[in-house]
Coordinates of C-alpha atoms in Angstrom, one line a residue:
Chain T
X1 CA -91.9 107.4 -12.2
X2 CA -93.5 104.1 -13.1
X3 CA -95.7 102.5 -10.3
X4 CA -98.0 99.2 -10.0
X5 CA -101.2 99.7 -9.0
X6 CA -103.3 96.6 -7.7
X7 CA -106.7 97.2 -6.8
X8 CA -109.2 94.4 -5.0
X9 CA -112.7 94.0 -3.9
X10 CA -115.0 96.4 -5.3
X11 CA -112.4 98.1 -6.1
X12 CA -110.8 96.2 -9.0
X13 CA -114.7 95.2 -10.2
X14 CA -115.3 99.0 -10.7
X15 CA -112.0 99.8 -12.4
X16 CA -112.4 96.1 -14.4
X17 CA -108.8 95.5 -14.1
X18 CA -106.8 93.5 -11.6
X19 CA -103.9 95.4 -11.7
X20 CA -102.1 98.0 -14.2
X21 CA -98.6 100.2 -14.7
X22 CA -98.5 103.5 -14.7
X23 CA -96.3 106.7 -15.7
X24 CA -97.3 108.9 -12.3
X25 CA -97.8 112.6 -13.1
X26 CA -95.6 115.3 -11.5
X27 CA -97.8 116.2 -8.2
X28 CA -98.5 112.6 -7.5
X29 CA -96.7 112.2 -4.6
X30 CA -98.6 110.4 -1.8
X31 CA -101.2 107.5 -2.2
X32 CA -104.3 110.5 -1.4
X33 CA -103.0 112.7 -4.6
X34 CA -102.7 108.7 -6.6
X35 CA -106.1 108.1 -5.7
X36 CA -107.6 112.0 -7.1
X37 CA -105.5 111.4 -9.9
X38 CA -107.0 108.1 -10.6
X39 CA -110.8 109.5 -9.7
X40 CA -110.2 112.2 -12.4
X41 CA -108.5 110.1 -15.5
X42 CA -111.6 108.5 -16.5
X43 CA -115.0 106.9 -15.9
X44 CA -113.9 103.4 -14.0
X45 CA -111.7 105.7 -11.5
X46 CA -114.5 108.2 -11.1
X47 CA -116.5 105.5 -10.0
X48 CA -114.1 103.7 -8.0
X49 CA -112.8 106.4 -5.7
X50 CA -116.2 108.4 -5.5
X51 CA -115.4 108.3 -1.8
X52 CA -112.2 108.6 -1.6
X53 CA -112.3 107.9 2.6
X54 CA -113.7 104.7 1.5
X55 CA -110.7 103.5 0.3
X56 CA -107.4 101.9 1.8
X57 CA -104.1 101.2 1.0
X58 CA -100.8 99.1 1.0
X59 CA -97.7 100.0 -0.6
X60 CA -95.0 97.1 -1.1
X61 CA -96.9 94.9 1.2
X62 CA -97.3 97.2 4.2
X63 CA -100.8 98.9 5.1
X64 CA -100.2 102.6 4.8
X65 CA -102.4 105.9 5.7
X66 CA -103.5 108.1 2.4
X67 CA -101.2 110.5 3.2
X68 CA -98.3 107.6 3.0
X69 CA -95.8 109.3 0.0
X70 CA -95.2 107.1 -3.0
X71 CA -91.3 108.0 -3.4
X72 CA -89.7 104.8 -4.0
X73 CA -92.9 102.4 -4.3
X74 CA -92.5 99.5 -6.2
X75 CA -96.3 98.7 -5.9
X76 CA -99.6 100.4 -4.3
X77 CA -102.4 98.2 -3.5
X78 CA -105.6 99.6 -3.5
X79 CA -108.8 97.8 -1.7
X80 CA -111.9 98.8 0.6
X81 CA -111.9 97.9 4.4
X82 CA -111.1 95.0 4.9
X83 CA -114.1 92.3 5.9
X84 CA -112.6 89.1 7.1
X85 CA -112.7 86.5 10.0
Chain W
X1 CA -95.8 75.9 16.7
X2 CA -97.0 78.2 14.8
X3 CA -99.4 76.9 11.9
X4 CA -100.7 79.6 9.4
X5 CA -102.8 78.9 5.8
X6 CA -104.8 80.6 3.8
X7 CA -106.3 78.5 1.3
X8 CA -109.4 77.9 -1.3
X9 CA -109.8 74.0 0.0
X10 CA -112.2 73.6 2.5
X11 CA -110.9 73.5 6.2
X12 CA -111.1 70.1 7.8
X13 CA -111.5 70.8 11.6
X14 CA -110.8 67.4 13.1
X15 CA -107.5 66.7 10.7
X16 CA -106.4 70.6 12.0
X17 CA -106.7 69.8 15.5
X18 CA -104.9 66.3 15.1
X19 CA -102.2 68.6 13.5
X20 CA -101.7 70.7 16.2
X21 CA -102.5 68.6 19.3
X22 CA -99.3 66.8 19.0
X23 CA -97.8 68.3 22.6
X24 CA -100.8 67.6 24.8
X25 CA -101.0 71.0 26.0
X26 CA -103.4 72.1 29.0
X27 CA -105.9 74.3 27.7
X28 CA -107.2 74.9 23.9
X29 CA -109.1 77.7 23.0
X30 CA -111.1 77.6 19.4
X31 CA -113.2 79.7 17.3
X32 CA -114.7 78.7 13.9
X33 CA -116.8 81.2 11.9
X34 CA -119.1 80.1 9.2
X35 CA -121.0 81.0 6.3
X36 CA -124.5 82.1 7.3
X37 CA -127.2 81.2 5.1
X38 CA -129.4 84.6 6.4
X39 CA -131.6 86.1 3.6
X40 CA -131.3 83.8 1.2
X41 CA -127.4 83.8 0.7
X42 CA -126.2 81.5 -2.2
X43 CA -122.7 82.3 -1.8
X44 CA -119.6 83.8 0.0
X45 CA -116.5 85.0 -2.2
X46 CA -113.9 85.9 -0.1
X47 CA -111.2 88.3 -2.0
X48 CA -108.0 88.0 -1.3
X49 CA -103.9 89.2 -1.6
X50 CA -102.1 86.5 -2.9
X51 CA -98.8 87.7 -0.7
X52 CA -100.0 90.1 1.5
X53 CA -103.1 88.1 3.3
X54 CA -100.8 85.1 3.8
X55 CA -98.6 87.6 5.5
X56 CA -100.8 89.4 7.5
X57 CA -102.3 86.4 8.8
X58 CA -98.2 85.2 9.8
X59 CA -97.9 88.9 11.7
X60 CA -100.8 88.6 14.0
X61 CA -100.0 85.1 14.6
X62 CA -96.4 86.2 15.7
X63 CA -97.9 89.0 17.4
X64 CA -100.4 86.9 19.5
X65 CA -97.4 84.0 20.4
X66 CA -95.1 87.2 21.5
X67 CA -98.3 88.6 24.0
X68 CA -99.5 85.0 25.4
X69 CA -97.2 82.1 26.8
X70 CA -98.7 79.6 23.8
X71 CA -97.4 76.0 22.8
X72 CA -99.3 75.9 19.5
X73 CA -101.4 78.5 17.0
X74 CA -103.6 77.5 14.3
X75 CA -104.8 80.3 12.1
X76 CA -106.8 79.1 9.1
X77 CA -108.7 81.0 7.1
X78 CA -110.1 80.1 3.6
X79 CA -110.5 82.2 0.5
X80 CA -112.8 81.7 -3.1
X81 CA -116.3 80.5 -3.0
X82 CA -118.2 78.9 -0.7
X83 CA -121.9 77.8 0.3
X84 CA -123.8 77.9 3.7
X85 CA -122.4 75.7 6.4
X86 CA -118.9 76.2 5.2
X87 CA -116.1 77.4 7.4
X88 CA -114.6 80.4 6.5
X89 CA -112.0 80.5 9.5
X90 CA -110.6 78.7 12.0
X91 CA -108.8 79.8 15.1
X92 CA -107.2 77.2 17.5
X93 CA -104.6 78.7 20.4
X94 CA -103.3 76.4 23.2
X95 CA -101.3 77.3 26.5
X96 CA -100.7 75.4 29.8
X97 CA -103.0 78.7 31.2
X98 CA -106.5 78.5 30.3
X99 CA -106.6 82.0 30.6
X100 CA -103.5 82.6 28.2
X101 CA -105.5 80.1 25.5
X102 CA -108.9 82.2 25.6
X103 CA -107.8 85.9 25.5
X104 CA -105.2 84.6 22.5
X105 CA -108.1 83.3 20.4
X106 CA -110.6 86.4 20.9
X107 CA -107.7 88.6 20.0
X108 CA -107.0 86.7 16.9
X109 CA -110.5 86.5 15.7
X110 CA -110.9 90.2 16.2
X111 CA -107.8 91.2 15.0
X112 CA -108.7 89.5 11.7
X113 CA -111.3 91.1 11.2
X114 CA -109.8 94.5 10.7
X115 CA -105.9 93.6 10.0
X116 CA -105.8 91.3 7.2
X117 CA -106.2 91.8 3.4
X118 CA -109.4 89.9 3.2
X119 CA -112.9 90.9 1.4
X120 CA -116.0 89.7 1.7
X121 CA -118.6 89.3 -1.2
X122 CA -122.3 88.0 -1.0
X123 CA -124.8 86.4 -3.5
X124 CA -128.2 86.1 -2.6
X125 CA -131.1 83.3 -4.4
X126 CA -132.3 86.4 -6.7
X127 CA -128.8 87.3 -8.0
X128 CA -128.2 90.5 -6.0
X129 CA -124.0 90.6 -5.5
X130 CA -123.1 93.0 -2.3
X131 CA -119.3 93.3 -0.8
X132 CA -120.1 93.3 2.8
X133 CA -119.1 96.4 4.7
X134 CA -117.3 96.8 8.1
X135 CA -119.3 96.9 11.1
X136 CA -118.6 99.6 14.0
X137 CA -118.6 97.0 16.1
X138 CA -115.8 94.9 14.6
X139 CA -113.3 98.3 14.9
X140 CA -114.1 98.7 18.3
X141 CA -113.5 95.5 19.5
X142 CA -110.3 95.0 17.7
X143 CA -109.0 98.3 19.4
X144 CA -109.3 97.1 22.6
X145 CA -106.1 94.8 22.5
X146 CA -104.4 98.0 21.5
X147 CA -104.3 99.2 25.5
Chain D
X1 CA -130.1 72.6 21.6
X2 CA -128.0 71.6 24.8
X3 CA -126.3 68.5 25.1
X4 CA -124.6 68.3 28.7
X5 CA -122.6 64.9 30.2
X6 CA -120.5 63.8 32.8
X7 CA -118.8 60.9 32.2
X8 CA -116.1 58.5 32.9
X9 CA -115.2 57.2 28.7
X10 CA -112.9 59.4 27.1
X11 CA -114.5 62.5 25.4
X12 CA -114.4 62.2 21.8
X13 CA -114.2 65.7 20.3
X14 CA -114.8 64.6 16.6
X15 CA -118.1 63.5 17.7
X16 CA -118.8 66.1 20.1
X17 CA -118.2 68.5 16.7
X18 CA -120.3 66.6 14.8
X19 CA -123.0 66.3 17.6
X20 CA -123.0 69.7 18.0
X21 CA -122.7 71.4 14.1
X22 CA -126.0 70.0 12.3
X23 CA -127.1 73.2 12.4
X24 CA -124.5 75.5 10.4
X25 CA -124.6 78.6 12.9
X26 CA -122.5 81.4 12.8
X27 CA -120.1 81.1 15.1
X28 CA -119.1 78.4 17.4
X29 CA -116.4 78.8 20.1
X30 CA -114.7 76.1 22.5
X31 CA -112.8 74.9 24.8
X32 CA -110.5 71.7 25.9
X33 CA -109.4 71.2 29.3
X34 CA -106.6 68.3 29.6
X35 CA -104.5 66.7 31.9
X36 CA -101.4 68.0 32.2
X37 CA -98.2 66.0 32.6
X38 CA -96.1 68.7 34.9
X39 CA -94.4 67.9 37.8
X40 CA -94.4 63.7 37.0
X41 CA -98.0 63.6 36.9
X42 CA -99.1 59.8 36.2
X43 CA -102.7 60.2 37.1
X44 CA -105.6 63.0 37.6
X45 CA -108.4 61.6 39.2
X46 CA -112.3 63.6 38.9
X47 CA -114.4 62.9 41.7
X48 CA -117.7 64.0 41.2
X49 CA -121.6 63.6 43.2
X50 CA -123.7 61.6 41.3
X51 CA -126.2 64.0 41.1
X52 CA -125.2 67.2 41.7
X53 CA -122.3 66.7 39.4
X54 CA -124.4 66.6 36.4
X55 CA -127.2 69.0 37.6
X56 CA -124.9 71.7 38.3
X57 CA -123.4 71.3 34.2
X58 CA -126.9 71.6 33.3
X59 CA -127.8 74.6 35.5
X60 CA -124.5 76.1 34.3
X61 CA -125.6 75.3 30.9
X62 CA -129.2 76.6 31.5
X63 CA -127.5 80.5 32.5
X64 CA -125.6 80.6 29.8
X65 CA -128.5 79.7 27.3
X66 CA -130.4 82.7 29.0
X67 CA -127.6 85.0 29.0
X68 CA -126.6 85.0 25.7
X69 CA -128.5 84.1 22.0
X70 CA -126.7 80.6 21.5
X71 CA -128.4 78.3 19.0
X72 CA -126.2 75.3 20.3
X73 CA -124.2 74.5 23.3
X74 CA -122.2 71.2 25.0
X75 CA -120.6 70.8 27.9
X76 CA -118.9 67.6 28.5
X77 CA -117.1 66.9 31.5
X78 CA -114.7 64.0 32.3
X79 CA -115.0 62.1 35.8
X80 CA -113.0 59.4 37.1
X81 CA -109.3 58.5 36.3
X82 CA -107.3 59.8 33.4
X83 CA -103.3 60.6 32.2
X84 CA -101.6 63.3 31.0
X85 CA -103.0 64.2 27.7
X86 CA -106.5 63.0 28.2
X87 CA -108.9 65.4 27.9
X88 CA -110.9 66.5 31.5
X89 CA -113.5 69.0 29.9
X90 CA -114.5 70.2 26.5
X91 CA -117.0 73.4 26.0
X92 CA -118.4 74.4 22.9
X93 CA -121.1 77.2 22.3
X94 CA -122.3 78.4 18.8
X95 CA -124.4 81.4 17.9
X96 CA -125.2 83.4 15.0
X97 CA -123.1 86.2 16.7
X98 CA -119.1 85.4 17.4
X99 CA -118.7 87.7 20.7
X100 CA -122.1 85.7 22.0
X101 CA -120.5 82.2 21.4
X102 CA -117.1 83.2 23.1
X103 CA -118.3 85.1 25.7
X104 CA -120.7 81.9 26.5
X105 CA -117.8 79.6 26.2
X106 CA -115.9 81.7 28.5
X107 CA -118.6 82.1 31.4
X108 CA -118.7 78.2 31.0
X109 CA -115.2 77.2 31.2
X110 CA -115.2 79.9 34.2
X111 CA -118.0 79.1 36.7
X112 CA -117.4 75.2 36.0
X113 CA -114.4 75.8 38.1
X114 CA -116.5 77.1 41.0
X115 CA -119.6 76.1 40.7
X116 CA -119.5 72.3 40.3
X117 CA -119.1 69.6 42.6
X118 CA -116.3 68.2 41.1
X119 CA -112.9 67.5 42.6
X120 CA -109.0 66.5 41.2
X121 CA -106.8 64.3 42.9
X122 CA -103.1 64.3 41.3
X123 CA -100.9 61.0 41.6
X124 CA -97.4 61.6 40.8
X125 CA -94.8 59.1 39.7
X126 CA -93.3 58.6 42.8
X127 CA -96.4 57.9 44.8
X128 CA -97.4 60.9 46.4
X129 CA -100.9 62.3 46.0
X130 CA -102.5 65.2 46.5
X131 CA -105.8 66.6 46.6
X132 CA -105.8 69.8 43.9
X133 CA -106.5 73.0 46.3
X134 CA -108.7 75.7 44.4
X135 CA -106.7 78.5 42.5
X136 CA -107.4 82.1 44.0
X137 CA -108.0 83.4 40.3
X138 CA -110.7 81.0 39.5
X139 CA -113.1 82.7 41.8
X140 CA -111.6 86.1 40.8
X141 CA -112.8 84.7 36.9
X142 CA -115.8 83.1 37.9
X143 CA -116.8 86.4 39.7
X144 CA -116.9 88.8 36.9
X145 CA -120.2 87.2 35.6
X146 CA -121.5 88.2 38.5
X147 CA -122.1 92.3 37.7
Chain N
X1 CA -133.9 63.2 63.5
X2 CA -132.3 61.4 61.3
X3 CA -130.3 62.4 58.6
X4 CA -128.0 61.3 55.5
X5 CA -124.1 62.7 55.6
X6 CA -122.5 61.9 52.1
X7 CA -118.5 63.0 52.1
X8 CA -116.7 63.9 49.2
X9 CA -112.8 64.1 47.9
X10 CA -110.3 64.3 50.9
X11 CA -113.3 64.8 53.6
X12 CA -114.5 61.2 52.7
X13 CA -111.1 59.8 52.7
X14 CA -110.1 60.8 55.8
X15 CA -113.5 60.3 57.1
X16 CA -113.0 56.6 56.1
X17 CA -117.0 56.2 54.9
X18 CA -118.9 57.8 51.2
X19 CA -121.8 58.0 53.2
X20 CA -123.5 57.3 56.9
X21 CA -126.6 57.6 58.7
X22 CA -126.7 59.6 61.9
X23 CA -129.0 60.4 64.9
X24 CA -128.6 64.0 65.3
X25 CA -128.2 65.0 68.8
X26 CA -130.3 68.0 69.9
X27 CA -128.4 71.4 69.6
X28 CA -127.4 70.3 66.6
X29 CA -129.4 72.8 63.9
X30 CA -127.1 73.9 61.2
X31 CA -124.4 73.0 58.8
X32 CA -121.8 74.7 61.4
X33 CA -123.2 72.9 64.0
X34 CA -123.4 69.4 62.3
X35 CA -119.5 69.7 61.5
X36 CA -118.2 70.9 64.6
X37 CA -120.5 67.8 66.4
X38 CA -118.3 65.3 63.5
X39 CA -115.1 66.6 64.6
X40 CA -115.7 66.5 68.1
X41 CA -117.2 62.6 67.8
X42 CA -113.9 60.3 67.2
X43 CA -110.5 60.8 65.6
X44 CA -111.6 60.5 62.2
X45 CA -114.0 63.7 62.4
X46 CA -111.6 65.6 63.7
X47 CA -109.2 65.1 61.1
X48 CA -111.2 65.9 58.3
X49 CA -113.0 68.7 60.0
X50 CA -109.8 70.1 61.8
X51 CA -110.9 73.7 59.2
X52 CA -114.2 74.0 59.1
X53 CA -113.9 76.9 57.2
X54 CA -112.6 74.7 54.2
X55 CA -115.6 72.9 54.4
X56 CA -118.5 73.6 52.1
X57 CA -122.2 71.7 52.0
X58 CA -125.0 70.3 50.1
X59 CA -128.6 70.3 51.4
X60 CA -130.8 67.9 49.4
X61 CA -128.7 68.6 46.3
X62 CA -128.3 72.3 46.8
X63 CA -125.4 74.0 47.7
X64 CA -125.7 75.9 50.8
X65 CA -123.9 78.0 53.0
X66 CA -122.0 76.9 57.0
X67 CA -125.5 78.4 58.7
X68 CA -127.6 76.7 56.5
X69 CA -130.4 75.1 59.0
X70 CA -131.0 71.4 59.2
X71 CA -134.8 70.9 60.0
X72 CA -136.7 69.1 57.0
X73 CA -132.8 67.6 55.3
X74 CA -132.8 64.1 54.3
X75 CA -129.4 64.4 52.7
X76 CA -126.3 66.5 53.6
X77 CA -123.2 66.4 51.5
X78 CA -119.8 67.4 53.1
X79 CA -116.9 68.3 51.0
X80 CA -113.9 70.8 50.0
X81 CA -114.0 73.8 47.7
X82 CA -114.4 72.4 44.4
X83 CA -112.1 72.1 41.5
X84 CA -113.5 71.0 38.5
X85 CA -112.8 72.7 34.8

């Protein structure tokens, strides 16, 4: 399964990309398993989701919880809490 | 009416409220929130969802004008770089109800602050760069329109 | 800084706004009272005490300064005849912290209603006029500062 | 004694005057008593003092309460619950 992945915040500066495709593993099935999958495939994503409760996410434009599954996601976005107002 | 932008221009206040004071409505509630020059802050970045922010921003607007008996709803809220003094946000709710007006705007200003995709980053005068984290505070008072 | 007035000229918000803002704080929230046209209103008419009238803003104005951290506040209020439209009262309260300035500006537009010696007088288009009778809820409001 | 009445809203339109200066009779010692003496003194008084209780007063520019004494007032203001805001 392909899936979009944007990430924002301190997020995208600590994976130094805005936004990327990717084949999903088998096993990768909710945004939680996405995010440990990310933490272990290199440096950047150990760094970025350190804290994995530190992290929130969206997928096709709707805020989701981590255990939100990924089966027919077009897009996951990927961000910290959000800080605005 | 409903007016709702997010935008990297600076907000002009006056030419906002000659927007929506068209009707001559009874009671106007406002908030503007600024950038704070404390410790030597350079900068605010504010990070953004191209879609998603715009949309989030449209949801608690409808949300607000479903709760309150409103005639008009500005929601403003800039995004990019800015300095000190600038106004990051802009909330402007009106109602024949006083009342209606003020509880509208509070919930707006505190629902922002936990509901849309929007991120704060600071630069300070000796180059330090922090993303600004949540405060328990800001949670807590966004819950309470939840009841 | 507190700017307070009672006066019979048409409030100019724009000015008020830039009156109040020199100093880039926080936060600043506000609110506009105006005349509103129900019913074939042609005229609202403020009567005020000399005096008192404008004492009583500052007093008001005074409580709210000591209640909460505000680093600016105005409180402009209307006297005399106006239309539908016009604007009767205009609050404004700024702080470095958001729930300070709106719970000021709240307090203010509350206990003006009760506190004040002002008084409204509708005229409608058919001649009548009637002297405005206080609202059971604006004491109800006005109270809840009290605890 | 004498003392300075100022009316406001629809007390000083029925009452016909913005202001007067009266001779207090003797008895009267309070707020209560000073309105209950105007409605009793012509037609006018008794119009706009027909409720007491929606009267409210002003001693020397501070608001007081219906048993508010007299002794040491220059000024009295007389006028209905207010309705500003």
């Amino acid at each position: 399964m392909t899936l979009q992945i944007a990430y924002f915040a301190w997020v995208r500066e600590r994976m130094g990309v805005a936004d990327e495709t990717v084949d999903l593993p088998a096993g990768v099935t909710n945004v939680s398993s996405l995010v440990a999958w990310l933490a272990a495939r290199d440096a950047r994503g150990q760094v970025a989701f350190a804290e994995p409760q530190r992290i929130r996410a969206a997928i096709d434009g709707v805020m989701m919880g981590l255990d939100a599954p990924l089966a027919g996601a077009r897009e996951v976005a990927l961000f910290p809490p959000v800080t605005g107002g | 009416m409903i007016r709702v932008a997010v935008q990297p221009a600076a907000i002009d206040i006056a030419a906002e409220l000659d927007l929506h004071d068209a009707g001559g409505h009874g009671a106007s509630a406002s908030f503007i929130g600024r950038v704070r020059g404390d410790g030597d802050l350079t900068e605010l970045f504010l990070d953004h969802h191209p879609a998603m922010t715009a949309a989030g921003l449209a949801d608690l607007a409808h949300a607000a004008a479903d709760r309150w008996q409103l005639s008009a709803l500005t929601l403003i809220h800039r995004v990019g770089a800015m300095v000190p003094g600038e106004t990051i946000v802009f909330v402007l709710t009106s109602s024949p109800h006083r009342a209606e007006a003020l509880a509208a705007c509070e919930f707006l200003i505190d629902r922002l602050k936990t509901d849309v995709m929007l991120w704060k980053r600071e630069t300070f005068v000796d180059g330090r760069v922090r993303w600004v984290e949540p405060r328990e505070g800001d949670g807590t008072r966004a819950d309470r329109w939840n009841a």
